[in-house]
Coordinates of C-alpha atoms and ligand atoms in Angstrom, one line a residue:
M1 CA -30.2 1.5 -23.2
P2 CA -28.5 4.5 -21.8
D3 CA -30.6 7.5 -20.8
K4 CA -29.9 10.0 -23.6
Q5 CA -30.4 13.0 -21.3
V6 CA -27.0 14.6 -20.8
A7 CA -25.8 14.6 -17.1
D8 CA -22.9 17.0 -17.6
K9 CA -20.7 18.5 -20.3
Y10 CA -16.9 18.3 -20.5
D11 CA -14.2 19.7 -22.8
V12 CA -12.5 16.3 -22.6
I13 CA -13.7 12.9 -21.4
V14 CA -11.0 10.3 -21.1
I15 CA -12.1 6.6 -21.1
G16 CA -9.5 4.6 -19.0
G17 CA -7.4 5.7 -16.1
G18 CA -4.1 3.9 -16.8
P19 CA -0.8 5.6 -17.4
A20 CA -2.1 6.7 -20.8
G21 CA -5.5 8.0 -19.7
Y22 CA -4.7 9.5 -16.3
V23 CA -1.7 11.4 -17.7
A24 CA -3.9 12.7 -20.6
A25 CA -6.5 13.8 -18.0
I26 CA -3.9 15.6 -15.9
R27 CA -2.4 17.4 -18.8
C28 CA -5.8 18.4 -20.2
A29 CA -6.7 19.9 -16.8
Q30 CA -3.4 21.7 -16.6
L31 CA -4.2 23.3 -19.9
G32 CA -7.5 24.6 -18.5
M33 CA -9.9 22.1 -19.9
K34 CA -12.9 20.8 -17.9
T35 CA -11.9 17.1 -17.8
A36 CA -13.5 13.8 -16.7
C37 CA -11.9 10.4 -16.6
I38 CA -13.9 7.2 -16.6
D39 CA -12.4 4.0 -15.2
K40 CA -13.8 0.7 -14.2
W41 CA -10.8 -0.9 -12.4
I42 CA -11.6 -2.6 -9.1
N43 CA -8.6 -3.4 -6.9
K44 CA -7.9 -6.4 -4.7
D45 CA -9.9 -4.8 -1.9
G46 CA -12.9 -4.5 -4.1
K47 CA -12.4 -0.7 -4.4
P48 CA -12.2 1.5 -7.5
A49 CA -8.6 2.4 -8.2
L50 CA -6.9 4.5 -10.8
G51 CA -3.6 3.6 -12.5
G52 CA -4.8 0.8 -14.8
T53 CA -2.7 -2.3 -15.5
C54 CA 0.6 -0.5 -14.8
L55 CA 0.0 0.5 -11.3
N56 CA -2.3 -2.2 -10.1
V57 CA -1.0 -5.5 -11.7
G58 CA 1.8 -4.5 -14.0
C59 CA 4.9 -2.3 -13.9
I60 CA 4.8 -1.3 -10.3
P61 CA 3.9 -4.5 -8.4
S62 CA 6.2 -6.5 -10.6
K63 CA 9.1 -4.2 -9.9
A64 CA 8.4 -4.3 -6.1
L65 CA 8.7 -8.1 -6.2
L66 CA 11.7 -8.0 -8.5
E67 CA 13.4 -5.8 -5.9
D68 CA 12.4 -8.0 -3.0
S69 CA 13.5 -11.2 -4.7
E70 CA 16.8 -9.7 -5.9
Q71 CA 17.6 -8.5 -2.4
F72 CA 16.8 -11.9 -1.0
E73 CA 19.1 -13.6 -3.6
H74 CA 21.8 -11.1 -3.1
I75 CA 21.8 -11.4 0.7
S76 CA 21.5 -15.1 0.8
K77 CA 23.9 -16.0 -2.1
H78 CA 26.1 -13.1 -2.9
S79 CA 26.9 -11.2 0.3
I80 CA 29.7 -13.7 0.9
E81 CA 31.4 -12.4 -2.2
H82 CA 31.5 -9.0 -0.5
G83 CA 33.1 -10.4 2.6
I84 CA 29.8 -10.5 4.6
T85 CA 28.5 -13.7 6.1
V86 CA 24.8 -13.7 6.8
K87 CA 23.3 -16.7 8.4
N88 CA 19.7 -17.9 8.6
V89 CA 18.4 -15.7 5.9
K90 CA 14.6 -16.2 5.7
M91 CA 12.1 -14.9 3.3
N92 CA 8.5 -14.0 4.1
V93 CA 6.6 -14.1 0.9
A94 CA 3.4 -12.8 2.5
A95 CA 5.3 -9.8 3.8
M96 CA 6.6 -9.1 0.3
I97 CA 3.1 -9.3 -1.2
E98 CA 1.9 -6.9 1.6
R99 CA 4.8 -4.5 0.8
K100 CA 3.9 -4.6 -2.9
D101 CA 0.2 -4.0 -2.1
K102 CA 1.1 -1.0 0.1
I103 CA 3.2 0.5 -2.7
V104 CA 0.3 0.0 -5.2
T105 CA -2.2 1.5 -2.8
E106 CA -0.1 4.5 -2.1
L107 CA 0.6 5.2 -5.8
T108 CA -3.0 4.7 -7.0
A109 CA -4.3 6.9 -4.1
G110 CA -1.7 9.4 -5.3
I111 CA -3.3 9.6 -8.7
A112 CA -6.7 10.1 -7.1
Q113 CA -5.2 13.0 -5.1
L114 CA -3.8 14.5 -8.3
F115 CA -7.2 14.2 -9.9
T116 CA -8.7 16.2 -7.0
A117 CA -6.0 18.8 -7.0
N118 CA -6.4 19.2 -10.8
K119 CA -10.2 19.3 -10.5
I120 CA -10.7 16.2 -12.7
T121 CA -13.9 14.3 -12.3
W122 CA -13.4 10.6 -11.7
L123 CA -16.4 8.7 -13.0
Q124 CA -16.2 5.2 -11.7
G125 CA -17.7 2.7 -14.2
K126 CA -17.7 1.4 -17.7
G127 CA -17.5 4.0 -20.4
T128 CA -19.0 3.5 -23.9
L129 CA -18.6 5.8 -26.8
L130 CA -22.0 6.9 -28.3
N131 CA -22.7 9.1 -31.3
D132 CA -21.9 12.9 -31.4
K133 CA -19.1 12.7 -28.8
K134 CA -21.4 11.5 -26.1
V135 CA -20.2 8.9 -23.6
S136 CA -22.3 6.7 -21.4
V137 CA -21.1 5.5 -18.0
E138 CA -22.4 2.3 -16.4
P139 CA -21.6 2.7 -12.7
L140 CA -19.7 0.0 -10.9
D141 CA -22.5 -0.3 -8.3
G142 CA -25.1 -1.2 -11.0
K143 CA -26.9 2.1 -10.6
K144 CA -28.5 4.0 -13.5
V145 CA -26.4 4.6 -16.6
S146 CA -25.5 8.3 -17.2
V147 CA -24.7 10.1 -20.4
Y148 CA -22.1 12.9 -20.7
Q149 CA -21.3 15.2 -23.6
A150 CA -17.7 15.9 -24.6
E151 CA -16.0 18.3 -27.0
N152 CA -13.2 15.7 -27.3
V153 CA -13.0 12.0 -26.2
I154 CA -9.7 10.2 -25.5
I155 CA -9.9 6.4 -25.5
A156 CA -7.3 4.8 -23.3
T157 CA -8.8 1.5 -22.4
G158 CA -5.5 -0.4 -22.4
S159 CA -5.0 -4.1 -22.9
S160 CA -5.6 -7.5 -21.3
P161 CA -3.7 -10.8 -21.2
I162 CA -4.2 -13.1 -24.2
E163 CA -5.7 -16.4 -23.0
L164 CA -4.9 -19.8 -24.3
A165 CA -7.7 -22.3 -24.9
C166 CA -5.3 -25.1 -24.0
A167 CA -4.5 -23.5 -20.6
P168 CA -7.6 -22.0 -19.2
L169 CA -7.0 -19.9 -16.0
T170 CA -7.9 -21.3 -12.7
D171 CA -8.1 -19.6 -9.3
D172 CA -4.4 -19.8 -8.4
R173 CA -2.8 -22.7 -10.3
I174 CA -2.9 -21.5 -13.9
V175 CA -2.7 -17.8 -13.8
D176 CA -1.8 -14.6 -15.8
N177 CA 0.3 -11.8 -14.5
E178 CA -2.3 -10.7 -11.9
G179 CA -2.4 -14.2 -10.2
A180 CA 1.4 -14.5 -10.3
L181 CA 1.8 -11.3 -8.5
N182 CA -0.3 -12.5 -5.6
W183 CA 1.0 -15.9 -4.6
E184 CA 1.8 -16.0 -1.0
S185 CA 3.9 -19.2 -1.2
V186 CA 6.7 -20.3 -3.6
P187 CA 5.8 -23.0 -6.1
K188 CA 8.2 -25.9 -6.1
R189 CA 8.1 -26.2 -9.9
L190 CA 6.8 -23.4 -11.9
G191 CA 6.0 -23.5 -15.6
I192 CA 5.7 -20.4 -17.7
V193 CA 4.3 -20.2 -21.2
G194 CA 6.1 -17.4 -23.1
A195 CA 9.7 -16.2 -22.7
G196 CA 8.7 -12.6 -23.3
V197 CA 9.0 -9.7 -21.0
I198 CA 6.5 -10.9 -18.3
G199 CA 7.8 -14.5 -18.5
L200 CA 11.3 -13.4 -17.9
E201 CA 10.5 -10.9 -15.2
L202 CA 8.1 -13.0 -13.2
G203 CA 10.2 -16.1 -13.9
S204 CA 13.1 -14.3 -12.3
V205 CA 11.0 -13.3 -9.2
W206 CA 9.9 -16.9 -8.4
R207 CA 13.3 -18.5 -9.3
R208 CA 15.1 -16.1 -6.9
L209 CA 12.6 -17.1 -4.2
G210 CA 13.4 -20.8 -4.7
A211 CA 11.1 -22.2 -7.5
E212 CA 12.5 -24.3 -10.2
V213 CA 11.3 -22.4 -13.3
I214 CA 10.8 -23.9 -16.8
I215 CA 9.8 -21.5 -19.5
L216 CA 8.2 -22.8 -22.7
E217 CA 8.7 -20.4 -25.7
A218 CA 7.2 -21.1 -29.1
M219 CA 9.8 -19.2 -31.1
D220 CA 13.2 -20.6 -31.9
D221 CA 14.9 -17.2 -31.2
F222 CA 15.2 -15.8 -27.8
L223 CA 14.0 -12.2 -27.4
A224 CA 13.8 -11.6 -31.1
T225 CA 13.1 -7.9 -30.8
A226 CA 16.3 -7.2 -28.8
D227 CA 19.8 -6.8 -30.4
T228 CA 21.0 -10.3 -31.2
Q229 CA 24.3 -9.9 -29.2
V230 CA 22.3 -8.6 -26.2
A231 CA 19.8 -11.4 -26.4
K232 CA 22.7 -14.0 -26.5
Q233 CA 24.4 -12.5 -23.5
A234 CA 21.1 -12.2 -21.5
K235 CA 20.3 -15.9 -22.3
R236 CA 23.7 -17.0 -21.1
E237 CA 23.3 -15.1 -17.8
L238 CA 19.7 -16.4 -17.3
D239 CA 20.8 -19.9 -18.1
K240 CA 23.6 -19.6 -15.5
Q241 CA 21.0 -18.5 -12.9
G242 CA 19.0 -21.7 -13.6
L243 CA 16.1 -20.4 -15.6
D244 CA 15.3 -23.4 -17.9
I245 CA 14.2 -21.6 -21.1
R246 CA 13.0 -24.1 -23.7
L247 CA 12.9 -22.5 -27.1
G248 CA 10.8 -23.8 -30.0
S249 CA 8.3 -25.3 -27.5
R250 CA 4.6 -24.8 -28.2
I251 CA 2.1 -25.7 -25.5
T252 CA -0.8 -28.0 -26.7
Q253 CA -2.6 -29.1 -23.5
T254 CA -2.8 -28.8 -19.7
K255 CA -4.3 -31.2 -17.3
L256 CA -5.0 -30.4 -13.6
N257 CA -4.3 -33.3 -11.3
D258 CA -5.0 -33.2 -7.6
N259 CA -1.5 -32.2 -6.6
D260 CA 0.2 -31.0 -9.7
L261 CA -0.4 -30.0 -13.3
L262 CA 0.6 -31.7 -16.5
V263 CA 1.6 -29.5 -19.4
E264 CA 1.9 -31.1 -22.9
Y265 CA 4.0 -29.3 -25.5
T266 CA 5.7 -30.0 -28.8
N267 CA 9.2 -29.2 -29.9
K268 CA 11.5 -30.3 -32.7
K269 CA 11.7 -33.8 -31.1
G270 CA 8.0 -34.3 -31.0
E271 CA 5.5 -34.4 -28.1
Q272 CA 6.8 -33.6 -24.6
Q273 CA 5.3 -33.5 -21.1
L274 CA 6.1 -31.4 -18.1
T275 CA 4.8 -31.7 -14.6
V276 CA 4.6 -28.5 -12.6
D277 CA 2.8 -27.1 -9.5
R278 CA 1.7 -23.9 -11.1
L279 CA 1.7 -22.3 -14.5
I280 CA 1.9 -18.6 -15.7
V281 CA 0.5 -17.9 -19.1
S282 CA 2.2 -14.8 -20.5
V283 CA 1.9 -15.0 -24.3
G284 CA 1.2 -11.3 -25.0
R285 CA -1.7 -8.9 -24.6
K286 CA -4.7 -7.8 -26.6
P287 CA -6.3 -4.4 -26.9
N288 CA -9.4 -3.7 -24.9
T289 CA -11.7 -2.7 -27.7
D290 CA -14.7 -5.0 -27.3
G291 CA -17.8 -2.9 -26.7
I292 CA -15.9 0.3 -26.5
A293 CA -18.4 2.0 -28.8
V294 CA -22.0 1.4 -29.7
D295 CA -22.6 -0.3 -33.0
N296 CA -23.5 2.8 -35.0
V297 CA -20.4 4.6 -34.1
N298 CA -18.1 3.7 -36.9
L299 CA -14.8 3.7 -35.1
T300 CA -12.2 2.1 -37.4
M301 CA -10.1 -0.8 -36.0
D302 CA -6.8 -2.1 -37.5
E303 CA -6.0 -5.6 -38.5
R304 CA -5.1 -6.5 -34.9
N305 CA -8.3 -5.1 -33.5
R306 CA -6.6 -2.0 -32.1
I307 CA -8.2 1.4 -32.6
D308 CA -6.8 2.8 -35.9
V309 CA -5.0 6.1 -35.3
N310 CA -2.7 8.4 -37.3
D311 CA 0.6 9.8 -36.0
N312 CA -1.3 12.3 -33.9
C313 CA -3.5 9.6 -32.2
E314 CA -6.5 10.8 -34.1
T315 CA -9.1 8.2 -35.0
N316 CA -11.3 8.3 -38.1
I317 CA -13.9 10.4 -36.1
P318 CA -13.0 14.0 -35.6
G319 CA -12.6 14.9 -31.9
I320 CA -12.1 11.2 -30.9
Y321 CA -8.5 10.2 -30.0
A322 CA -7.0 6.9 -28.8
I323 CA -3.7 6.3 -26.9
G324 CA -1.7 3.7 -25.1
D325 CA -2.0 -0.1 -25.4
V326 CA -5.3 0.2 -27.3
V327 CA -3.4 1.6 -30.4
R328 CA -0.4 0.6 -32.5
G329 CA 3.1 0.7 -31.1
P330 CA 4.8 -0.9 -28.1
M331 CA 2.6 -1.7 -25.1
L332 CA 4.6 0.3 -22.7
A333 CA 3.5 2.7 -20.0
H334 CA 5.8 5.6 -20.9
K335 CA 4.7 5.3 -24.6
G336 CA 1.1 5.7 -23.6
S337 CA 1.8 8.5 -21.2
E338 CA 3.7 10.5 -23.8
E339 CA 0.7 10.0 -26.2
G340 CA -1.6 11.3 -23.4
V341 CA 0.4 14.5 -23.1
A342 CA 0.7 15.0 -26.8
V343 CA -3.1 14.5 -27.4
A344 CA -3.9 16.9 -24.6
E345 CA -1.6 19.5 -26.1
R346 CA -3.0 19.0 -29.6
I347 CA -6.5 19.5 -28.3
A348 CA -5.3 22.7 -26.7
G349 CA -4.0 23.9 -30.2
Q350 CA -0.4 23.1 -29.7
K351 CA 1.8 21.1 -32.1
P352 CA 3.4 18.3 -30.0
H353 CA 5.5 15.6 -31.6
I354 CA 6.5 12.1 -30.5
D355 CA 9.5 10.4 -32.0
Y356 CA 8.6 6.8 -31.4
N357 CA 12.1 5.7 -32.5
N358 CA 13.4 7.2 -29.3
C359 CA 11.1 5.1 -27.0
P360 CA 13.2 3.0 -24.6
W361 CA 12.6 -0.6 -23.8
V362 CA 13.7 -2.1 -20.5
I363 CA 13.5 -5.7 -19.2
Y364 CA 14.1 -5.8 -15.5
T365 CA 15.9 -9.2 -15.3
H366 CA 19.3 -9.5 -13.7
P367 CA 21.3 -8.2 -15.5
E368 CA 18.9 -5.7 -16.9
I369 CA 18.3 -5.3 -20.6
A370 CA 17.6 -1.9 -22.2
W371 CA 17.7 -0.4 -25.6
V372 CA 16.6 2.5 -27.7
G373 CA 16.6 3.0 -31.4
Q374 CA 17.6 0.5 -34.1
T375 CA 19.2 -2.9 -33.7
E376 CA 22.0 -4.0 -36.0
K377 CA 19.6 -6.3 -37.8
Q378 CA 17.1 -3.5 -38.5
L379 CA 19.9 -1.3 -39.8
K380 CA 21.2 -4.0 -42.1
E381 CA 17.6 -4.7 -43.3
A382 CA 17.2 -1.0 -44.0
G383 CA 20.5 -0.9 -45.9
I384 CA 22.0 1.8 -43.5
N385 CA 25.7 1.7 -43.1
Y386 CA 26.8 2.0 -39.4
R387 CA 29.7 1.8 -37.1
S388 CA 29.5 -0.1 -33.8
G389 CA 31.2 0.6 -30.5
V390 CA 31.0 -1.9 -27.7
F391 CA 32.4 -1.6 -24.2
S392 CA 32.2 -4.4 -21.6
F393 CA 31.3 -3.7 -18.0
A394 CA 34.2 -6.1 -17.1
A395 CA 36.5 -3.1 -17.6
N396 CA 34.3 -0.7 -15.6
G397 CA 35.6 0.0 -12.1
R398 CA 32.2 0.8 -10.6
A399 CA 30.6 -2.4 -12.1
K400 CA 33.5 -4.4 -10.6
A401 CA 33.0 -2.7 -7.2
M402 CA 29.3 -3.6 -7.4
N403 CA 30.3 -7.2 -8.3
Q404 CA 28.1 -6.8 -11.4
A405 CA 30.6 -6.6 -14.2
S406 CA 28.9 -8.8 -16.8
G407 CA 27.3 -7.3 -19.9
F408 CA 28.1 -4.4 -22.2
V409 CA 27.0 -1.2 -23.8
K410 CA 26.8 -1.1 -27.6
I411 CA 26.4 2.2 -29.6
L412 CA 25.5 2.1 -33.2
A413 CA 26.2 5.3 -35.2
D414 CA 25.6 6.2 -38.8
E415 CA 28.7 5.7 -40.8
Q416 CA 28.2 8.9 -42.8
N417 CA 27.1 11.5 -40.3
D418 CA 27.9 9.7 -37.0
R419 CA 24.4 10.2 -35.6
V420 CA 23.6 7.7 -32.8
L421 CA 21.0 5.3 -34.3
G422 CA 20.7 2.8 -31.5
V423 CA 22.0 2.0 -28.0
H424 CA 21.8 -1.5 -26.5
I425 CA 22.7 -2.3 -22.9
V426 CA 22.8 -5.5 -21.0
G427 CA 24.2 -5.1 -17.5
P428 CA 23.8 -3.3 -14.1
M429 CA 21.3 -0.5 -13.9
A430 CA 20.7 -0.6 -17.7
S431 CA 17.2 0.8 -16.9
E432 CA 18.8 4.0 -15.6
L433 CA 21.7 4.2 -18.1
I434 CA 19.4 4.0 -21.1
G435 CA 18.0 7.4 -20.2
Q436 CA 21.3 9.0 -21.2
A437 CA 21.0 7.3 -24.6
V438 CA 17.5 8.5 -25.0
I439 CA 18.5 12.1 -24.3
A440 CA 21.4 11.8 -26.8
M441 CA 19.2 10.4 -29.5
E442 CA 16.4 12.9 -28.8
S443 CA 19.1 15.7 -29.1
E444 CA 20.3 14.1 -32.4
N445 CA 23.8 13.7 -30.9
T446 CA 26.6 12.0 -32.7
S447 CA 28.8 9.4 -31.1
E448 CA 31.5 12.1 -31.1
D449 CA 29.3 14.3 -29.0
I450 CA 29.1 11.5 -26.4
A451 CA 32.8 10.8 -26.8
R452 CA 33.6 14.4 -26.0
T453 CA 31.4 14.5 -22.9
I454 CA 32.8 14.3 -19.4
F455 CA 31.4 11.4 -17.3
A456 CA 32.0 11.0 -13.6
H457 CA 34.5 8.4 -12.4
P458 CA 33.9 5.8 -11.3
S459 CA 30.4 5.3 -12.7
L460 CA 28.6 2.9 -14.8
S461 CA 28.0 5.7 -17.2
E462 CA 31.6 5.6 -18.2
S463 CA 30.8 2.5 -20.2
I464 CA 28.5 4.7 -22.4
H465 CA 31.4 7.1 -22.8
E466 CA 33.8 4.2 -23.7
A467 CA 31.3 2.6 -26.1
A468 CA 31.1 6.0 -27.9
L469 CA 34.9 6.2 -28.1
A470 CA 34.9 2.6 -29.4
V471 CA 32.8 3.6 -32.3
T472 CA 36.0 5.3 -33.7
N473 CA 38.4 2.7 -32.2
R474 CA 39.6 5.0 -29.4
A475 CA 38.2 3.4 -26.3
I476 CA 40.8 3.8 -23.5
H477 CA 40.1 0.9 -21.2
S478 CA 39.7 -1.8 -23.8
V479 CA 41.7 -3.0 -26.8
N480 CA 40.2 -1.5 -29.9
R481 CA 39.3 -3.8 -32.8
K482 CA 41.1 -3.2 -36.0
K483 CA 38.5 -2.1 -38.5
Ligands
LIG1 P1 -4.0 0.2 -18.9 O1 -2.9 0.4 -18.0 O2 -4.4 -1.2 -19.3 O3 -5.3 1.0 -18.4 C1 -6.5 1.0 -19.0 C2 -7.6 1.3 -18.0 O4 -8.8 1.5 -18.7 C3 -7.8 0.2 -16.9 O5 -7.9 0.8 -15.7 C4 -9.1 -0.4 -17.3 O6 -9.9 -0.9 -16.2 C5 -9.8 0.8 -17.9 N1 -10.9 0.5 -18.9 C6 -10.9 -0.4 -19.9 N2 -12.0 -0.4 -20.6 C7 -12.8 0.6 -20.0 C8 -14.1 1.1 -20.2 N3 -14.9 0.6 -21.2 N4 -14.6 2.0 -19.3 C9 -13.8 2.5 -18.3 N5 -12.6 2.0 -18.0 C10 -12.1 1.1 -18.9 N6 5.3 -1.2 -19.1 C11 6.4 -0.5 -18.9 O7 6.6 0.5 -19.6 N7 7.3 -0.8 -18.0 C12 7.1 -1.9 -17.2 O8 8.0 -2.2 -16.4 C13 6.0 -2.7 -17.4 N8 5.8 -3.8 -16.7 C14 4.6 -4.6 -16.8 C15 4.5 -5.7 -16.1 C16 3.3 -6.5 -16.2 C17 3.2 -7.7 -15.4 C18 2.4 -6.1 -17.2 C19 1.1 -6.9 -17.4 C20 2.5 -5.0 -18.0 C21 3.7 -4.2 -17.8 N9 3.9 -3.1 -18.6 C22 5.0 -2.3 -18.4 C23 3.0 -2.6 -19.6 C24 2.1 -1.5 -19.1 O9 1.4 -2.0 -17.9 C25 1.1 -1.1 -20.1 O10 1.8 -0.7 -21.3 C26 0.3 0.1 -19.6 O11 -0.4 -0.1 -18.4 C27 -0.7 0.6 -20.7 O12 -1.3 1.7 -20.2 P2 -2.8 2.1 -20.7 O13 -3.2 3.3 -20.0 O14 -2.8 2.2 -22.2 O15 -3.7 0.9 -20.3
LIG2 P1 5.5 -10.7 -25.0 O1 4.9 -10.4 -26.3 O2 6.6 -9.9 -24.4 O3 5.9 -12.2 -25.0 C1 5.1 -13.3 -25.2 C2 5.9 -14.5 -25.6 O4 5.1 -15.6 -25.7 C3 6.5 -14.3 -27.0 O5 7.9 -14.6 -26.9 C4 5.8 -15.4 -27.8 O6 6.6 -15.9 -28.9 C5 5.4 -16.4 -26.8 N1 4.3 -17.2 -27.1 C6 3.1 -16.8 -27.7 N2 2.3 -17.9 -27.8 C7 2.9 -19.0 -27.3 C8 2.5 -20.3 -27.1 N3 1.4 -20.8 -27.4 N4 3.5 -21.1 -26.5 C9 4.7 -20.7 -26.1 N5 5.0 -19.4 -26.3 C10 4.2 -18.5 -26.9 O7 4.2 -10.7 -24.0 P2 4.1 -10.7 -22.4 O8 5.3 -11.2 -21.8 O9 2.8 -11.4 -22.1 O10 4.0 -9.2 -22.1 C11 3.0 -8.4 -22.7 C12 3.4 -7.0 -22.9 O11 3.5 -6.3 -21.6 C13 4.9 -6.9 -23.4 O12 5.0 -7.1 -24.8 C14 5.2 -5.5 -23.0 O13 4.7 -4.6 -23.9 C15 4.5 -5.3 -21.7 N6 5.4 -5.5 -20.6 C16 6.5 -4.7 -20.4 C17 7.4 -4.8 -19.4 C18 8.5 -3.9 -19.3 O14 8.5 -2.9 -20.0 N7 9.6 -4.2 -18.5 C19 7.3 -5.9 -18.4 C20 6.1 -6.8 -18.7 C21 5.2 -6.5 -19.7

């Protein structure tokens, strides 16, 4: 039982130091509140680290390896297309992992420095919500539990990988994202369960480094949440690269042999078997809510065991907020961070607002996939009439110069008032281009506003301009469809 004597009092205590929690803590401190952030993360070196999943085993390390592997593939396979012959290209996976770890260490240390600069107390340990806005902290070193009093508590405990009973994790042969970001050698044959975001990104990393990659996906549709045309184009590109994505394939069993690993799965044709060297399980994530509050704190959960919150991230208990992966909405770092800022400002008496419809999604495959707003399917289901403008990178000079001219930009605009309702991109630097669409949608722009904007030439952004022109059949560098 925690000692009920209060060790210190804070205006705000944040439980969880990931991109939702640490951003909330920094914004609270900026607004003059006495703030503490509790976090229990222990990094690869056995040391406490801020940054949560995103900085330690998620967004950042995966992008570091995506970059390394893409450079390797580009130099070894595609430099010739630029008139450059490079011989004896060699990879050093251990050096890639070391570079990735260095980036992680620098960034997580950077958060710690920001905490110091903002006078935020970092309490290292497991936080538990008690009654009356008290929080207990069980230190990582097993020392005595302390209790702190807060005026407001923000829960930002994040999420963890969903495990499959038929594929229990092992040291390094059946792994989740964390394990797959630490292999120092390339598996010959790699199986992946789940063709979602992690499966596609980490599958791309290891394929580019030389693994034969087979992805088993339970659903019949590929990337069901993306625009159908984008998903189709992306699938075509990934197939061409050699990612073997088997849709409608549900894993049933795994068996570890001495030298390999047998995976059994079912598809339309019945029971199938696959032999691989290693397996990544990436079938989604679950909210970290177990034991977050003591029993007599009646914190309400929703049907998916996430903390139930309203549009302002308020829980059913006054003064207790929850943000990030532990609540409804997409499990994305930037979504959690924006909620962190908004909650801090609400506590400070401001009236912040988040438009969740304008939250971008990016999948860092090659080509990249990015979107914001509604898909055509969603608009049809909602009975909203819209016009669509599509422009292919094949007619974009910059994309041609980069030798990355596959994919397109699609803009969907309301048929009546021309407001941009969705932008979907598959192609080079889609992750960067989508920011322009987010600004346009956040500013409630019409497709005409974009069509009348000057874009630099030659640039990938011109494809956004042309797609906006295409909404009203006046794209210059493509033949407009008769509508
Ligand atoms: P987390 O980052 O999970 O942080 C929660 C923190 O709370 C952790 O440090 C945890 O240790 C701590 N904690 C939990 N319980 C307690 C407790 N009781 N007491 C104290 N501390 C506690 N998102 C993107 O937007 N872009 C990407 O490119 C991207 N790539 C990803 C790649 C991978 C491989 C993975 C796995 C995820 C990726 N994500 C990406 C998702 C992103 O990482 C999450 O959406 C984001 O980290 C959620 O932030 P959070 O602060 O809510 O939770
Ligand atoms: P996901 O939800 O994106 O994909 C999981 C996939 O596994 C789904 O397609 C699902 O149909 C499939 N699946 C589930 N059970 C299965 C089974 N038994 N057999 C075969 N397939 C099965 O989840 P993922 O990839 O684990 O990522 C978790 C979350 O992390 C993402 O939803 C996203 O929010 C976040 N993330 C974001 C990234 C980004 O923004 N670029 C990158 C990586 C992760």
